[in-house]
XYZ file of C-alpha atoms in Angstrom:
250
model
C -63.472 44.050 71.113
C -62.163 47.207 69.451
C -59.556 49.045 71.451
C -58.990 52.205 69.416
C -55.852 54.244 70.044
C -55.286 53.271 73.689
C -52.925 50.292 74.111
C -54.891 47.080 74.357
C -53.436 46.060 77.716
C -54.580 49.340 79.290
C -58.109 48.889 77.965
C -58.237 45.355 79.360
C -56.844 46.556 82.687
C -59.402 49.393 82.743
C -62.301 46.996 82.201
C -61.073 44.611 84.896
C -60.451 47.558 87.250
C -64.049 48.699 86.759
C -65.293 45.214 87.661
C -63.215 45.303 90.836
C -64.461 48.771 91.784
C -68.161 48.040 91.124
C -68.041 44.717 92.953
C -68.412 42.394 89.981
C -65.070 40.989 91.096
C -65.306 41.246 94.897
C -62.349 40.957 97.303
C -60.719 37.506 97.510
C -62.154 36.520 94.118
C -59.684 34.918 91.776
C -58.848 37.118 88.788
C -59.648 35.526 85.417
C -56.728 33.464 84.186
C -54.461 34.674 81.425
C -56.121 32.235 79.022
C -59.588 33.473 80.039
C -58.589 37.113 79.536
C -57.112 36.262 76.142
C -60.320 34.524 75.073
C -62.793 37.037 76.529
C -61.069 40.154 75.183
C -59.622 38.698 72.002
C -56.063 39.683 72.837
C -52.682 37.994 72.877
C -51.025 36.329 75.845
C -48.651 39.289 76.090
C -51.540 41.770 76.353
C -53.301 39.639 78.970
C -50.121 39.376 81.025
C -49.433 43.120 80.853
C -53.005 43.930 81.927
C -52.605 41.720 84.996
C -49.295 43.426 85.768
C -51.020 46.824 85.698
C -53.625 45.729 88.248
C -50.937 44.254 90.462
C -48.859 47.448 90.304
C -51.948 49.434 91.314
C -52.389 47.214 94.363
C -55.805 45.965 93.251
C -54.767 42.313 93.007
C -52.125 40.130 94.586
C -50.459 36.905 93.555
C -50.663 33.879 95.830
C -47.960 31.289 95.320
C -49.292 28.183 93.644
C -52.866 29.484 93.665
C -53.257 32.389 91.258
C -54.029 36.097 91.355
C -56.774 37.411 93.637
C -58.597 40.690 94.177
C -57.283 42.443 97.272
C -59.425 43.794 100.079
C -59.676 47.539 99.542
C -58.917 49.362 102.798
C -60.960 52.377 103.865
C -58.410 55.207 104.086
C -57.841 56.685 107.529
C -56.519 60.119 108.364
C -53.049 61.104 109.430
C -53.492 64.553 110.954
C -50.792 67.146 110.328
C -51.027 70.402 112.235
C -47.496 71.748 112.152
C -45.885 72.295 115.542
C -47.960 72.692 118.700
C -47.496 74.590 121.955
C -45.547 72.675 124.612
C -47.824 70.239 126.391
C -45.673 67.292 127.485
C -46.698 64.978 124.638
C -45.534 64.525 121.057
C -47.751 65.864 118.237
C -48.266 62.275 117.031
C -49.623 61.176 120.396
C -51.910 64.210 120.614
C -53.258 63.737 117.108
C -53.905 60.038 117.644
C -55.744 60.769 120.892
C -57.950 63.301 119.119
C -58.823 60.607 116.568
C -59.857 58.199 119.302
C -56.933 55.798 118.854
C -53.897 54.977 120.937
C -50.699 55.644 119.037
C -47.443 53.922 119.939
C -44.004 53.901 118.376
C -40.599 52.232 118.357
C -37.403 54.195 117.812
C -33.634 53.962 117.591
C -31.009 56.708 117.378
C -27.414 56.835 116.187
C -24.878 59.402 115.080
C -23.744 59.656 111.468
C -22.204 62.089 109.009
C -24.664 64.237 107.069
C -25.287 63.082 103.490
C -25.345 65.708 100.705
C -29.168 65.871 100.827
C -29.409 66.135 104.617
C -26.573 68.651 104.767
C -28.417 70.848 102.253
C -31.704 70.574 104.154
C -30.087 71.446 107.480
C -27.756 74.105 106.069
C -24.629 72.354 107.379
C -21.474 70.957 105.804
C -21.277 67.556 104.146
C -20.192 65.027 106.764
C -21.092 67.170 109.788
C -22.321 64.985 112.627
C -26.076 64.551 112.999
C -28.292 62.431 115.221
C -30.454 60.190 113.080
C -33.556 58.724 114.716
C -35.767 56.161 113.024
C -39.367 55.642 114.140
C -42.037 53.085 113.349
C -45.463 54.410 114.387
C -48.451 52.185 115.042
C -52.175 52.925 115.061
C -53.940 50.470 117.394
C -51.066 48.053 116.826
C -50.975 48.341 113.018
C -47.841 49.803 111.421
C -48.941 53.075 109.837
C -45.976 55.383 109.377
C -42.173 55.438 109.246
C -40.238 58.557 110.130
C -36.508 59.257 109.948
C -35.301 62.490 111.521
C -31.925 64.219 111.549
C -30.786 66.860 114.049
C -27.419 68.666 113.803
C -25.243 67.804 116.799
C -23.849 71.321 116.568
C -27.256 72.303 117.987
C -28.182 69.427 120.312
C -24.831 67.761 121.056
C -23.926 67.514 124.745
C -27.360 68.750 125.808
C -30.156 66.909 127.663
C -32.099 66.584 124.374
C -29.333 65.081 122.234
C -31.213 61.766 122.140
C -34.838 62.518 121.118
C -36.350 59.521 122.915
C -34.268 59.568 126.087
C -33.806 61.869 129.060
C -36.356 64.092 130.817
C -37.965 65.196 127.527
C -37.817 61.840 125.754
C -40.896 61.347 123.582
C -41.790 65.039 123.447
C -42.060 67.014 120.237
C -39.264 68.976 118.577
C -40.687 72.331 119.669
C -40.671 71.476 123.354
C -37.288 69.765 123.233
C -35.660 72.735 121.503
C -37.271 75.164 123.951
C -35.518 73.281 126.761
C -32.163 74.393 125.317
C -33.359 77.956 124.674
C -34.082 77.515 120.973
C -37.446 78.864 119.843
C -38.908 77.033 116.859
C -40.944 79.548 114.873
C -41.584 77.868 111.540
C -42.085 74.434 110.006
C -42.148 73.553 106.312
C -43.604 70.343 104.880
C -43.452 69.166 101.287
C -45.576 66.179 100.247
C -44.709 63.843 97.395
C -45.325 60.248 96.326
C -43.177 57.397 95.031
C -43.073 53.577 94.980
C -42.233 52.289 98.432
C -38.777 50.875 99.076
C -38.644 47.166 99.871
C -37.716 47.723 103.516
C -40.455 50.334 103.932
C -43.161 48.082 102.516
C -41.941 45.184 104.643
C -42.312 47.287 107.796
C -45.657 48.800 106.740
C -47.267 45.600 105.481
C -47.386 46.626 101.814
C -46.541 44.691 98.668
C -43.961 45.501 95.965
C -45.116 48.358 93.764
C -47.301 50.036 96.369
C -47.118 53.815 96.453
C -46.195 55.720 99.605
C -46.597 59.377 100.465
C -43.413 61.072 101.655
C -43.636 64.181 103.828
C -40.358 66.095 103.942
C -40.511 68.206 107.095
C -38.053 70.777 108.442
C -38.272 72.820 111.657
C -36.660 76.264 111.779
C -35.620 78.659 114.535
C -34.959 82.204 113.295
C -34.248 80.847 109.830
C -31.917 78.082 110.976
C -32.930 74.468 110.406
C -32.820 72.534 113.690
C -34.435 69.273 112.550
C -35.467 67.659 109.283
C -37.357 64.426 108.709
C -38.851 62.129 106.082
C -42.260 60.741 107.046
C -43.447 57.760 104.961
C -47.149 56.769 104.906
C -48.902 54.042 102.825
C -50.967 55.873 100.202
C -53.613 53.149 99.949
C -54.456 53.149 103.661
C -54.068 56.746 104.794
C -54.848 60.316 103.788
C -52.827 63.245 105.078
C -55.090 65.944 106.568
C -53.722 69.399 107.359
C -55.086 71.766 110.006
C -54.025 75.243 108.943
C -54.844 78.242 111.146
C -56.485 81.260 109.542
C -54.853 84.521 110.585
């Protein structure tokens, strides 16, 4: 086989990827061995190994201890709806959006105080080390882990108020907009930036991914009259979900 200018391992990986996509190598089928790839494509052991590494990094195959490398089941992506903030209604935006999609969303959370890191201080417009309330969430869609969110709120804003702990008190579980309104702060803007990166080990462990899987990261910040009152990082598995935005036309 002639490989031209493209590195040989990428051409081998491309051919194997095509077989996975078109069903020639269906899910749970064992990937050809390194020796078989070497023989079939006329390449070295190094090239065969690198091609297999590419497919594993892309999440198309997975290694099974003592058994070999197998084609993974390809999930059908589901939507994660993003619609900015919503009018007060007694439920969090996540719960509303899940209900609209016909599923029952649940979550686990924990909160603790900490000093603002340089990045969080910059996002919230506060000083390095200022106290913030950090809340970590693990969201589930019909029982399956689907999303991790970590939020930070400046205690200069929420400290010693009924909404200091986002998941406790009379407004526990409600969205940021409604909670802030309870302490006379009107949220009037929200900014989200979406990026992608390899998932961290602890993220993939919680979300059921494998090393090398890509996650989408939504960096969200709520503002009230130009002042940041909450910022969060929302992490979603890129192979299982698509982020859908509902943007009003004015």
